[in-house]
Amino acid sequence: MDLPAYLAERRINPTAFAAEIGVPPSTIHRIIRGERDPRGATIRKIVEGTGGKVTASDLIPAPASPEAA
């Protein structure tokens, strides 16, 4: 499950979720918009904060395939 889907399911906004897991709201907003890839500590907080519904692999973009180049 991706993070926006989780937030929609819980009917919670990104700012409230950020407060729940102890990260700046701008971090969550940037992750959702694809402007930032989360780092280790943030990934752990999101996975724990969602009870594992959002996994690390949901948060880390897949590498581009050589065929796409």
PDB file of C-alpha atoms in Angstrom:
ATOM      1  CA  MET A   1       0.000   0.000   0.000  1.00  0.00           C
ATOM      2  CA  ASP A   2       1.393   3.411  -0.800  1.00  0.00           C
ATOM      3  CA  LEU A   3       1.404   6.219   1.745  1.00  0.00           C
ATOM      4  CA  PRO A   4      -1.360   8.325   0.148  1.00  0.00           C
ATOM      5  CA  ALA A   5      -3.653   5.278   0.105  1.00  0.00           C
ATOM      6  CA  TYR A   6      -2.903   4.592   3.764  1.00  0.00           C
ATOM      7  CA  LEU A   7      -3.655   8.182   4.730  1.00  0.00           C
ATOM      8  CA  ALA A   8      -6.912   8.104   2.754  1.00  0.00           C
ATOM      9  CA  GLU A   9      -7.916   4.815   4.378  1.00  0.00           C
ATOM     10  CA  ARG A  10      -7.326   6.299   7.824  1.00  0.00           C
ATOM     11  CA  ARG A  11      -8.853   9.625   6.819  1.00  0.00           C
ATOM     12  CA  ILE A  12      -5.838  11.452   8.174  1.00  0.00           C
ATOM     13  CA  ASN A  13      -3.922  14.258   6.535  1.00  0.00           C
ATOM     14  CA  PRO A  14      -0.157  14.192   5.958  1.00  0.00           C
ATOM     15  CA  THR A  15       0.505  16.845   8.618  1.00  0.00           C
ATOM     16  CA  ALA A  16      -1.285  14.865  11.328  1.00  0.00           C
ATOM     17  CA  PHE A  17       0.498  11.676  10.296  1.00  0.00           C
ATOM     18  CA  ALA A  18       3.856  13.468  10.419  1.00  0.00           C
ATOM     19  CA  ALA A  19       3.102  14.578  13.976  1.00  0.00           C
ATOM     20  CA  GLU A  20       2.172  11.010  14.939  1.00  0.00           C
ATOM     21  CA  ILE A  21       5.492   9.598  13.742  1.00  0.00           C
ATOM     22  CA  GLY A  22       7.695  12.531  14.746  1.00  0.00           C
ATOM     23  CA  VAL A  23       8.874  13.899  11.416  1.00  0.00           C
ATOM     24  CA  PRO A  24       8.450  17.356   9.903  1.00  0.00           C
ATOM     25  CA  PRO A  25       5.240  17.717   7.872  1.00  0.00           C
ATOM     26  CA  SER A  26       7.270  18.950   4.906  1.00  0.00           C
ATOM     27  CA  THR A  27       9.053  15.592   4.803  1.00  0.00           C
ATOM     28  CA  ILE A  28       5.806  13.656   4.405  1.00  0.00           C
ATOM     29  CA  HIS A  29       4.460  16.132   1.846  1.00  0.00           C
ATOM     30  CA  ARG A  30       7.651  15.876  -0.239  1.00  0.00           C
ATOM     31  CA  ILE A  31       7.629  12.073  -0.103  1.00  0.00           C
ATOM     32  CA  ILE A  32       4.005  11.997  -1.276  1.00  0.00           C
ATOM     33  CA  ARG A  33       4.737  14.403  -4.148  1.00  0.00           C
ATOM     34  CA  GLY A  34       7.790  12.376  -5.174  1.00  0.00           C
ATOM     35  CA  GLU A  35      10.142  15.264  -4.510  1.00  0.00           C
ATOM     36  CA  ARG A  36      12.118  13.334  -1.922  1.00  0.00           C
ATOM     37  CA  ASP A  37      13.073   9.726  -1.346  1.00  0.00           C
ATOM     38  CA  PRO A  38      12.852   8.880   2.347  1.00  0.00           C
ATOM     39  CA  ARG A  39      15.975   7.891   4.240  1.00  0.00           C
ATOM     40  CA  GLY A  40      16.434   4.999   6.645  1.00  0.00           C
ATOM     41  CA  ALA A  41      15.123   6.574   9.857  1.00  0.00           C
ATOM     42  CA  THR A  42      12.107   8.086   8.102  1.00  0.00           C
ATOM     43  CA  ILE A  43      11.324   4.807   6.355  1.00  0.00           C
ATOM     44  CA  ARG A  44      11.373   3.007   9.707  1.00  0.00           C
ATOM     45  CA  LYS A  45       9.083   5.592  11.275  1.00  0.00           C
ATOM     46  CA  ILE A  46       6.586   5.355   8.401  1.00  0.00           C
ATOM     47  CA  VAL A  47       6.584   1.541   8.426  1.00  0.00           C
ATOM     48  CA  GLU A  48       6.140   1.458  12.212  1.00  0.00           C
ATOM     49  CA  GLY A  49       3.582   4.279  12.151  1.00  0.00           C
ATOM     50  CA  THR A  50       1.452   2.431   9.624  1.00  0.00           C
ATOM     51  CA  GLY A  51       1.720  -0.875  11.431  1.00  0.00           C
ATOM     52  CA  GLY A  52       3.516  -2.309   8.414  1.00  0.00           C
ATOM     53  CA  LYS A  53       0.729  -1.470   5.961  1.00  0.00           C
ATOM     54  CA  VAL A  54       3.204   0.740   4.105  1.00  0.00           C
ATOM     55  CA  THR A  55       6.438  -1.200   3.630  1.00  0.00           C
ATOM     56  CA  ALA A  56       9.954  -0.040   2.875  1.00  0.00           C
ATOM     57  CA  SER A  57       9.596  -1.310  -0.679  1.00  0.00           C
ATOM     58  CA  ASP A  58       6.473   0.842  -1.069  1.00  0.00           C
ATOM     59  CA  LEU A  59       8.575   3.894  -0.212  1.00  0.00           C
ATOM     60  CA  ILE A  60      11.715   3.217  -2.236  1.00  0.00           C
ATOM     61  CA  PRO A  61      11.379   3.786  -5.974  1.00  0.00           C
ATOM     62  CA  ALA A  62      12.414   0.915  -8.209  1.00  0.00           C
ATOM     63  CA  PRO A  63      15.629   1.549 -10.138  1.00  0.00           C
ATOM     64  CA  ALA A  64      15.184   2.473 -13.759  1.00  0.00           C
ATOM     65  CA  SER A  65      15.633  -0.441 -16.091  1.00  0.00           C
ATOM     66  CA  PRO A  66      18.368  -0.243 -18.734  1.00  0.00           C
ATOM     67  CA  GLU A  67      15.723  -0.699 -21.446  1.00  0.00           C
ATOM     68  CA  ALA A  68      14.063   2.552 -20.364  1.00  0.00           C
ATOM     69  CA  ALA A  69      17.178   4.548 -21.246  1.00  0.00           C
TER      70      ALA A  69
END
